[in-house]
Coordinates of C-alpha atoms and ligand atoms in Angstrom, one line a residue:
X1 CA 92.5 101.3 171.3
X2 CA 89.8 103.1 170.7
X3 CA 88.9 105.3 168.3
X4 CA 87.1 108.9 169.6
X5 CA 83.4 109.3 168.4
X6 CA 84.7 112.2 166.9
X7 CA 88.0 110.8 165.5
X8 CA 85.6 108.1 163.9
X9 CA 83.6 110.3 162.0
X10 CA 86.7 111.9 160.4
X11 CA 87.2 108.0 159.2
X12 CA 84.0 107.9 158.1
X13 CA 84.3 110.9 155.9
X14 CA 87.4 109.6 153.9
X15 CA 85.5 106.2 153.8
X16 CA 82.3 108.0 152.1
X17 CA 84.8 109.8 149.9
X18 CA 86.1 106.7 148.8
X19 CA 82.9 104.6 148.0
X20 CA 81.9 108.0 146.2
X21 CA 85.5 107.9 144.0
X22 CA 85.2 104.2 143.8
X23 CA 81.5 104.2 142.5
X24 CA 82.4 107.4 139.6
X25 CA 85.3 105.1 138.8
X26 CA 82.9 101.9 138.2
X27 CA 81.1 104.2 135.8
X28 CA 83.8 103.6 132.7
X29 CA 85.3 100.5 131.8
X30 CA 89.0 102.1 131.7
X31 CA 89.0 102.6 135.6
X32 CA 86.1 99.8 136.8
X33 CA 88.7 97.4 138.3
X34 CA 90.3 100.3 140.5
X35 CA 86.9 101.5 140.8
X36 CA 86.0 98.0 142.7
X37 CA 89.6 98.2 144.8
X38 CA 89.1 102.0 145.8
X39 CA 85.4 101.1 147.2
X40 CA 86.8 97.8 148.8
X41 CA 89.5 99.9 150.5
X42 CA 87.0 102.1 152.1
X43 CA 84.9 99.3 153.3
X44 CA 87.9 97.7 155.0
X45 CA 89.1 101.1 156.7
X46 CA 85.0 101.4 157.7
X47 CA 84.8 98.4 159.2
X48 CA 88.0 98.1 161.2
X49 CA 87.8 101.8 162.6
X50 CA 84.0 100.7 163.9
X51 CA 85.4 97.9 165.3
X52 CA 88.3 99.9 167.1
X53 CA 85.7 102.6 167.9
X54 CA 83.4 100.3 170.0
X55 CA 85.8 98.2 171.9
X56 CA 84.3 94.7 171.8
X57 CA 85.2 91.4 172.3
X58 CA 86.1 90.6 168.7
X59 CA 86.3 86.6 169.1
X60 CA 83.0 86.1 167.6
X61 CA 83.3 88.9 165.2
X62 CA 86.8 87.3 163.3
X63 CA 85.0 84.2 163.4
X64 CA 82.0 85.6 161.1
X65 CA 84.3 87.4 159.5
X66 CA 87.0 84.7 158.7
X67 CA 84.0 82.3 157.3
X68 CA 82.3 84.8 155.6
X69 CA 85.8 86.1 153.9
X70 CA 86.4 82.4 152.9
X71 CA 82.8 81.9 151.2
X72 CA 83.3 84.9 149.4
X73 CA 86.4 84.3 148.3
X74 CA 85.8 80.8 147.1
X75 CA 82.7 82.4 145.5
X76 CA 84.5 84.8 143.5
X77 CA 87.4 82.6 142.8
X78 CA 85.3 79.5 141.4
X79 CA 82.0 80.8 140.3
X80 CA 81.7 80.8 136.3
X81 CA 81.4 84.3 134.6
X82 CA 77.9 83.0 133.8
X83 CA 76.7 82.4 136.7
X84 CA 77.4 85.9 138.3
X85 CA 74.4 87.3 138.2
X86 CA 73.1 84.3 140.4
X87 CA 75.8 85.3 142.9
X88 CA 75.3 88.7 142.9
X89 CA 71.7 88.0 143.6
X90 CA 72.9 85.5 146.4
X91 CA 75.1 88.2 147.9
X92 CA 72.0 91.2 147.8
X93 CA 69.5 89.1 149.6
X94 CA 72.4 88.5 152.2
X95 CA 72.6 92.0 152.4
X96 CA 68.7 92.4 152.9
X97 CA 68.8 89.3 155.8
X98 CA 71.7 91.1 157.2
X99 CA 70.3 94.3 158.0
X100 CA 66.6 92.4 159.0
X101 CA 68.7 90.9 161.8
X102 CA 70.7 93.6 162.4
X103 CA 67.4 95.5 163.5
X104 CA 65.8 92.9 165.1
X105 CA 68.9 92.3 167.6
X106 CA 68.7 95.7 168.1
X107 CA 65.3 96.1 169.1
X108 CA 66.0 92.8 171.6
X109 CA 68.8 94.9 173.3
X110 CA 66.3 97.9 173.7
X111 CA 62.5 97.7 172.9
X112 CA 61.9 101.0 174.4
X113 CA 62.4 102.6 171.3
X114 CA 62.3 106.4 170.4
X115 CA 59.4 107.0 167.8
X116 CA 61.9 107.8 164.9
X117 CA 63.9 104.7 165.9
X118 CA 60.7 102.4 165.9
X119 CA 60.5 104.0 161.9
X120 CA 63.8 103.2 160.9
X121 CA 63.4 99.4 162.6
X122 CA 60.4 98.7 161.1
X123 CA 61.5 99.8 157.7
X124 CA 64.7 98.1 157.6
X125 CA 63.2 95.0 158.4
X126 CA 60.6 94.8 155.9
X127 CA 62.8 96.3 153.2
X128 CA 65.6 93.7 154.1
X129 CA 62.9 91.0 154.2
X130 CA 61.7 91.5 151.0
X131 CA 64.8 92.2 149.6
X132 CA 66.1 88.8 151.1
X133 CA 63.0 86.2 149.9
X134 CA 62.8 88.2 146.6
X135 CA 66.6 87.9 145.6
X136 CA 66.0 84.3 146.6
X137 CA 63.4 84.0 144.0
X138 CA 65.8 85.8 141.6
X139 CA 68.3 83.4 142.2
X140 CA 66.1 80.6 141.6
X141 CA 65.3 81.8 138.4
X142 CA 68.2 82.7 137.0
X143 CA 70.1 79.1 138.3
X144 CA 67.1 77.8 136.6
X145 CA 66.1 76.0 140.0
X146 CA 62.7 77.7 139.5
X147 CA 60.6 78.5 136.3
X148 CA 61.6 81.4 134.7
X149 CA 58.4 82.5 133.6
X150 CA 56.3 85.0 135.2
X151 CA 53.6 83.2 137.4
X152 CA 50.7 85.0 137.4
X153 CA 47.1 84.1 139.1
X154 CA 43.8 85.4 138.9
X155 CA 43.6 88.2 142.0
X156 CA 47.4 88.4 142.5
X157 CA 47.3 92.1 142.3
X158 CA 44.7 92.2 145.4
X159 CA 46.9 89.8 147.2
X160 CA 49.7 91.9 147.2
X161 CA 47.8 94.8 148.0
X162 CA 46.6 93.0 151.0
X163 CA 49.8 91.9 152.0
X164 CA 51.6 95.6 151.6
X165 CA 48.1 96.6 154.1
X166 CA 48.8 94.2 156.5
X167 CA 52.4 94.9 156.9
X168 CA 51.6 98.9 156.7
X169 CA 49.3 97.9 160.0
X170 CA 51.6 95.7 161.7
X171 CA 54.4 98.5 161.4
X172 CA 51.6 101.2 162.8
X173 CA 50.8 99.4 165.2
X174 CA 54.5 98.0 166.2
X175 CA 55.3 102.3 166.3
X176 CA 52.7 102.8 168.8
X177 CA 54.3 100.7 171.3
X178 CA 57.2 98.8 170.5
X179 CA 58.1 97.7 173.9
X180 CA 54.9 95.9 174.5
X181 CA 54.1 92.0 173.6
X182 CA 52.1 93.4 171.1
X183 CA 54.3 95.5 169.8
X184 CA 56.7 92.4 169.4
X185 CA 53.6 90.7 168.1
X186 CA 53.3 92.8 165.1
X187 CA 57.1 93.3 164.4
X188 CA 57.2 89.7 164.0
X189 CA 54.1 89.8 161.3
X190 CA 55.6 92.5 160.0
X191 CA 59.1 90.1 159.3
X192 CA 56.8 87.3 158.4
X193 CA 54.3 89.3 155.8
X194 CA 57.8 91.2 154.5
X195 CA 59.3 87.5 153.7
X196 CA 56.2 86.7 151.9
X197 CA 55.5 89.7 149.6
X198 CA 59.6 89.3 148.5
X199 CA 58.2 86.3 146.8
X200 CA 55.0 87.6 145.8
X201 CA 56.0 90.6 144.5
X202 CA 59.1 88.7 142.3
X203 CA 57.1 85.6 140.8
X204 CA 55.6 87.5 138.5
X205 CA 58.5 88.6 137.0
X206 CA 60.1 86.7 134.3
X207 CA 61.9 86.2 131.0
X208 CA 64.1 89.1 130.1
X209 CA 62.8 90.8 132.8
X210 CA 64.9 89.6 135.8
X211 CA 68.1 91.7 135.5
X212 CA 65.9 94.9 136.2
X213 CA 64.4 93.0 139.4
X214 CA 67.9 92.3 140.5
X215 CA 69.0 95.8 140.3
X216 CA 65.5 97.0 142.0
X217 CA 66.1 94.4 144.7
X218 CA 69.9 95.8 145.0
X219 CA 68.6 98.9 145.9
X220 CA 66.2 97.8 148.5
X221 CA 69.2 95.9 150.5
X222 CA 70.8 99.5 150.2
X223 CA 67.8 101.3 151.4
X224 CA 67.3 98.7 154.2
X225 CA 71.5 99.0 155.1
X226 CA 70.8 102.4 155.3
X227 CA 67.8 102.6 157.9
X228 CA 69.4 100.1 159.5
X229 CA 72.4 102.2 160.0
X230 CA 69.9 104.9 161.9
X231 CA 68.4 102.1 164.4
X232 CA 72.7 101.2 165.5
X233 CA 73.6 105.3 165.1
X234 CA 76.2 104.4 162.6
X235 CA 77.2 107.1 160.4
X236 CA 79.1 104.6 157.6
X237 CA 76.1 102.3 157.5
X238 CA 73.6 104.8 156.4
X239 CA 75.9 106.5 153.9
X240 CA 76.8 103.2 152.5
X241 CA 72.8 102.0 152.3
X242 CA 72.0 105.5 150.6
X243 CA 75.0 104.9 148.1
X244 CA 73.7 101.6 147.5
X245 CA 69.7 102.4 147.3
X246 CA 70.6 105.3 145.0
X247 CA 73.0 103.7 142.5
X248 CA 70.3 100.7 142.3
X249 CA 67.6 103.3 141.2
X250 CA 69.7 104.9 138.7
X251 CA 71.0 101.4 137.3
X252 CA 67.3 100.3 137.5
X253 CA 65.8 103.3 135.6
X254 CA 68.6 102.6 133.0
X255 CA 68.0 99.0 132.6
X256 CA 64.4 100.2 131.9
X257 CA 65.4 102.6 129.4
X258 CA 67.2 100.0 127.8
X259 CA 64.4 97.5 127.6
X260 CA 62.0 100.4 126.7
X261 CA 60.0 99.3 129.8
X262 CA 58.5 100.8 132.3
X263 CA 59.1 99.5 136.0
X264 CA 55.2 99.1 136.5
X265 CA 54.8 97.0 133.1
X266 CA 58.0 94.9 134.4
X267 CA 56.0 94.3 137.5
X268 CA 52.6 93.9 136.8
X269 CA 52.3 92.8 132.8
X270 CA 53.4 89.2 133.6
X271 CA 55.9 89.3 130.8
X272 CA 57.0 85.6 129.8
X273 CA 53.8 83.9 130.8
X274 CA 53.2 83.4 126.8
X275 CA 56.5 83.4 124.9
X276 CA 57.0 80.7 122.7
X277 CA 59.3 78.0 123.8
X278 CA 62.9 77.7 123.2
X279 CA 63.2 76.2 119.7
X280 CA 60.2 77.5 118.6
X281 CA 59.9 78.6 114.5
X282 CA 56.5 79.1 114.3
X283 CA 55.6 82.3 113.0
X284 CA 58.5 83.1 110.8
X285 CA 59.0 82.5 107.3
X286 CA 62.5 82.6 105.1
X287 CA 65.1 80.6 104.4
X288 CA 68.3 79.1 106.7
X289 CA 71.6 79.9 104.9
X290 CA 74.2 78.1 106.7
X291 CA 77.9 79.3 106.1
X292 CA 80.9 77.5 107.0
X293 CA 84.2 78.9 108.5
X294 CA 85.9 79.1 104.6
X295 CA 82.6 81.0 103.6
X296 CA 83.0 83.4 107.0
X297 CA 86.7 83.8 105.8
X298 CA 85.9 85.1 102.5
X299 CA 83.2 87.8 103.4
X300 CA 85.2 88.9 106.1
X301 CA 87.9 89.2 104.2
X302 CA 86.7 91.1 101.7
X303 CA 85.0 93.4 104.4
X304 CA 86.0 97.2 105.1
X305 CA 84.2 97.6 108.1
X306 CA 83.0 94.9 110.9
X307 CA 81.0 95.0 113.6
X308 CA 81.2 92.4 116.4
X309 CA 78.3 92.2 118.5
X310 CA 78.7 89.5 121.7
X311 CA 76.1 88.4 123.6
X312 CA 75.8 85.8 126.1
X313 CA 76.6 82.4 124.2
X314 CA 80.0 84.3 123.6
X315 CA 80.2 84.0 127.6
X316 CA 79.0 80.7 127.5
X317 CA 82.0 79.6 125.0
X318 CA 84.3 82.0 126.7
X319 CA 85.0 83.1 123.1
X320 CA 86.5 86.5 124.1
X321 CA 89.8 85.9 123.4
X322 CA 89.4 84.2 120.2
X323 CA 87.3 87.1 119.0
X324 CA 90.5 89.7 119.9
X325 CA 92.3 87.5 118.0
X326 CA 90.4 87.5 115.1
X327 CA 89.6 91.8 115.6
X328 CA 93.3 91.7 115.2
X329 CA 94.1 89.6 111.9
X330 CA 91.3 91.7 110.5
X331 CA 92.4 95.4 111.5
X332 CA 95.8 93.5 110.1
X333 CA 94.1 93.3 106.7
X334 CA 93.0 97.2 106.9
X335 CA 89.8 96.6 108.1
X336 CA 87.7 99.0 110.7
X337 CA 86.7 96.9 113.5
X338 CA 84.0 97.9 116.3
X339 CA 82.5 95.9 119.0
X340 CA 78.5 97.1 119.7
X341 CA 77.6 96.2 123.0
X342 CA 74.1 96.2 123.9
X343 CA 73.3 96.8 127.5
X344 CA 71.7 94.2 128.6
X345 CA 73.5 91.3 126.4
X346 CA 74.6 88.7 128.4
X347 CA 73.0 88.0 131.9
X348 CA 74.1 90.8 133.6
X349 CA 75.1 94.8 133.3
X350 CA 78.5 95.4 131.6
X351 CA 78.8 91.4 130.9
X352 CA 80.2 92.0 127.4
X353 CA 82.7 95.0 128.6
X354 CA 83.8 92.7 131.5
X355 CA 84.6 90.1 129.1
X356 CA 86.1 91.9 126.4
X357 CA 88.5 93.8 128.9
X358 CA 89.4 90.6 129.9
X359 CA 90.7 89.9 126.6
X360 CA 92.3 93.4 126.2
X361 CA 89.9 95.1 123.4
X362 CA 90.7 98.7 123.6
X363 CA 88.2 100.7 124.7
X364 CA 87.7 102.8 121.9
X365 CA 87.0 100.2 119.6
X366 CA 83.8 99.3 122.1
X367 CA 80.5 101.3 120.5
X368 CA 77.2 101.8 122.3
X369 CA 74.1 100.5 120.8
X370 CA 73.1 104.4 120.1
X371 CA 76.5 104.5 118.5
X372 CA 76.4 102.0 116.2
X373 CA 72.7 101.7 114.8
X374 CA 73.0 105.1 112.7
X375 CA 75.6 103.7 110.7
X376 CA 74.3 100.1 110.6
X377 CA 73.2 100.3 106.9
X378 CA 77.1 101.4 106.3
X379 CA 78.4 98.4 107.8
X380 CA 79.8 95.3 105.7
X381 CA 79.3 92.8 107.8
X382 CA 78.0 92.2 111.6
X383 CA 79.2 89.2 113.3
X384 CA 76.5 88.4 116.0
X385 CA 78.4 86.1 118.7
X386 CA 75.9 84.1 120.6
X387 CA 73.7 86.7 120.9
X388 CA 70.0 86.5 120.1
X389 CA 67.4 88.7 121.8
X390 CA 69.4 91.6 121.6
X391 CA 69.3 91.6 117.8
X392 CA 65.7 90.2 117.5
X393 CA 64.1 92.8 114.8
X394 CA 60.8 91.9 116.4
X395 CA 61.6 94.3 119.3
X396 CA 61.2 96.9 116.1
X397 CA 58.4 95.5 113.6
X398 CA 56.4 93.0 115.5
X399 CA 54.0 94.8 117.8
X400 CA 52.3 91.6 119.1
X401 CA 55.9 90.8 120.4
X402 CA 57.0 90.5 124.4
X403 CA 60.4 92.2 123.3
X404 CA 58.4 94.8 121.0
X405 CA 59.7 98.3 121.7
X406 CA 63.1 97.2 123.3
X407 CA 65.8 98.7 121.7
X408 CA 68.4 96.3 119.6
X409 CA 71.2 96.6 117.8
X410 CA 69.7 96.7 114.1
X411 CA 71.9 94.3 112.7
X412 CA 69.2 93.4 110.4
X413 CA 70.1 96.5 108.3
X414 CA 74.0 95.8 107.9
X415 CA 75.2 94.6 104.6
X416 CA 75.8 91.2 105.7
X417 CA 75.3 89.2 108.8
X418 CA 77.2 86.6 109.9
X419 CA 74.9 84.8 113.1
X420 CA 77.4 82.0 115.7
X421 CA 75.5 80.0 117.7
X422 CA 75.0 76.2 118.0
X423 CA 71.5 75.5 117.0
X424 CA 67.9 77.5 116.1
X425 CA 67.0 77.8 119.4
X426 CA 66.1 80.5 121.3
X427 CA 67.9 83.2 123.6
X428 CA 66.8 84.3 127.6
X429 CA 63.3 85.7 126.5
X430 CA 62.3 82.1 124.2
X431 CA 61.2 83.8 121.4
X432 CA 62.0 83.2 117.8
X433 CA 64.1 85.6 115.8
X434 CA 63.5 86.4 112.4
X435 CA 67.2 87.6 111.9
X436 CA 67.9 84.1 111.4
X437 CA 66.0 83.7 108.0
X438 CA 66.9 87.2 106.7
X439 CA 67.8 87.5 102.9
X440 CA 71.2 88.8 104.2
X441 CA 71.9 86.3 107.1
X442 CA 74.1 83.4 106.7
X443 CA 74.2 81.1 109.9
X444 CA 77.7 80.1 111.0
X445 CA 76.5 77.0 113.4
X446 CA 79.1 75.6 116.2
X447 CA 80.0 77.1 119.3
X448 CA 81.1 80.3 119.0
X449 CA 84.8 79.4 120.1
X450 CA 85.5 76.5 117.8
X451 CA 83.6 78.6 115.2
X452 CA 86.0 81.5 115.4
X453 CA 88.9 79.5 115.9
X454 CA 88.1 77.5 112.7
X455 CA 87.9 81.3 111.0
X456 CA 91.4 82.4 112.1
X457 CA 93.0 79.3 111.5
X458 CA 91.6 80.1 107.4
X459 CA 92.9 83.7 107.7
X460 CA 96.6 82.5 109.3
X461 CA 96.8 79.7 106.4
X462 CA 95.8 82.5 104.0
X463 CA 93.4 79.8 102.9
Ligands
NDP501 P1 70.1 85.4 124.6 O1 70.0 84.8 125.9 O2 69.1 86.2 124.0 O3 70.7 84.5 123.5 C1 72.0 83.5 123.8 C2 72.0 82.9 122.4 O4 73.2 82.4 122.8 C3 71.7 81.5 122.5 O5 70.5 81.8 121.4 C4 71.9 80.6 122.5 O6 72.1 79.7 120.9 C5 73.6 81.4 121.9 N1 74.8 80.0 122.6 C6 74.5 79.7 123.6 N2 75.7 78.8 123.6 C7 76.7 79.2 123.1 C8 77.8 78.8 122.4 N3 78.5 78.2 122.9 N4 78.2 79.3 121.1 C9 77.3 79.6 120.5 N5 76.3 80.4 120.8 C10 76.0 80.1 122.0 O7 71.3 86.8 124.9 P2 71.4 88.2 124.6 O8 73.1 88.5 124.9 O9 71.6 88.5 123.2 O10 70.5 88.6 125.2 C11 70.7 88.5 126.2 C12 69.2 88.4 127.4 O11 69.3 88.1 128.4 C13 68.2 89.2 127.4 O12 66.5 89.2 127.2 C14 68.3 89.9 128.3 O13 67.3 90.7 128.7 C15 68.9 89.1 129.3 N6 69.3 88.7 130.3 C16 70.1 90.1 130.4 C17 70.9 90.3 132.1 C18 71.8 91.5 132.1 O14 71.6 92.1 132.9 N7 72.4 91.9 130.8 C19 70.5 89.3 133.2 C20 69.4 88.6 132.9 C21 69.0 88.3 131.6 P3 72.1 78.1 121.0 O15 71.5 77.8 122.3 O16 71.5 78.1 119.8 O17 74.0 78.1 120.9

């Protein structure tokens, strides 16, 4: 069975509508799960329709889909929530590599290309190659396989500039005569240069900037797929690639805004090279006041308003369910409860929203940073659950701090702050946090889940 070329475009319009609808639904926690399914359905229809329209021998394709599907399913089931960004980086890299290979194989099919096709082929292999190795570096940094610190060396900008010029030169020479031996040579040079550039442009980024880079690389992968869509004349690949490219750029901009950094600053400042190591406490003065489960119970029991501020440690401890349980107990006690969400808390965009949704926290109790900060002084208690960088006051009052200017949830302005963490170790950015020494701060040391279970037990026993 084959679909006519007119028929398939009608199917593609439906698929494109499903993608757009799915993306729209992803923008709210209440509809995000269904949005994912809607987009996945669009992609399934697009794949089946494309295969039917081509009238191909499906055997090899089926084997590829089966192997890829099994790897994807196993990954989705077994990967830890905290390792999700690494998985996203790996998937992203695979997308870039797929575009590169697709355009490369098309070139072998018909090297005598029209100028426009030569142009989009060059774009697809270059951007795909950069997205592939860039994502592998981002994966290595997130997974701790390579140093998370920014790697900078003298003359780095010159080296990167020379690489880009080489790529542009090779692309121009390929474009002029794609079907000659020289054309092929320059094509291969372009691929090699793209792979190197992916590494050299990503290694100078470190510390807290990695999420932004992953989002940008995601956008590159979309653009590479879009260009590959032109190479193989497939309309839905063009649309899907453009949507991924555009949404990746939008997310990148939002994240830059959330961290108050420009993209230029992220790629060229070498942030992360000079920050203090984990556990460093130099420079911050004050006394640490430790609290027990019983102390925390008394503070919370007397509070009229409580803001939970979750961070990466909540994900590590898998404390979201017990946080919700404590929230319910407080509500039953007549306390106003909100969950204050920082846009880059955790290790991926929306990380905290996903975890709290899993624990059935009502969406109307989630408040964004912009909404909680103006009323912070009126909050009786802020319970910081494994968050560190996103509540670090250095971002507001220490102009020398590497995170200076990054918007934070200003818990230090609340009447009382309870911080749940295991030690005095630093967070992702590797810098110390004066909040822990604040007059109004109580440190409740221990694994967040175990600590909160103890507080819940205090509540249940009515102490
Ligand atoms: P941080 O990484 O700054 O801090 C997490 C804290 O959690 C640590 O200080 C750690 O302290 C504590 N912790 C770890 N395990 C536990 C546990 N089991 N129980 C209790 N506490 C625990 O997290 P934030 O969420 O505050 O900030 C996120 C950081 O990650 C930002 O710098 C952001 O830029 C970056 N990032 C964000 C991404 C995103 O897209 N959201 C992606 C990648 C990075 P201790 O060891 O003492 O317990």
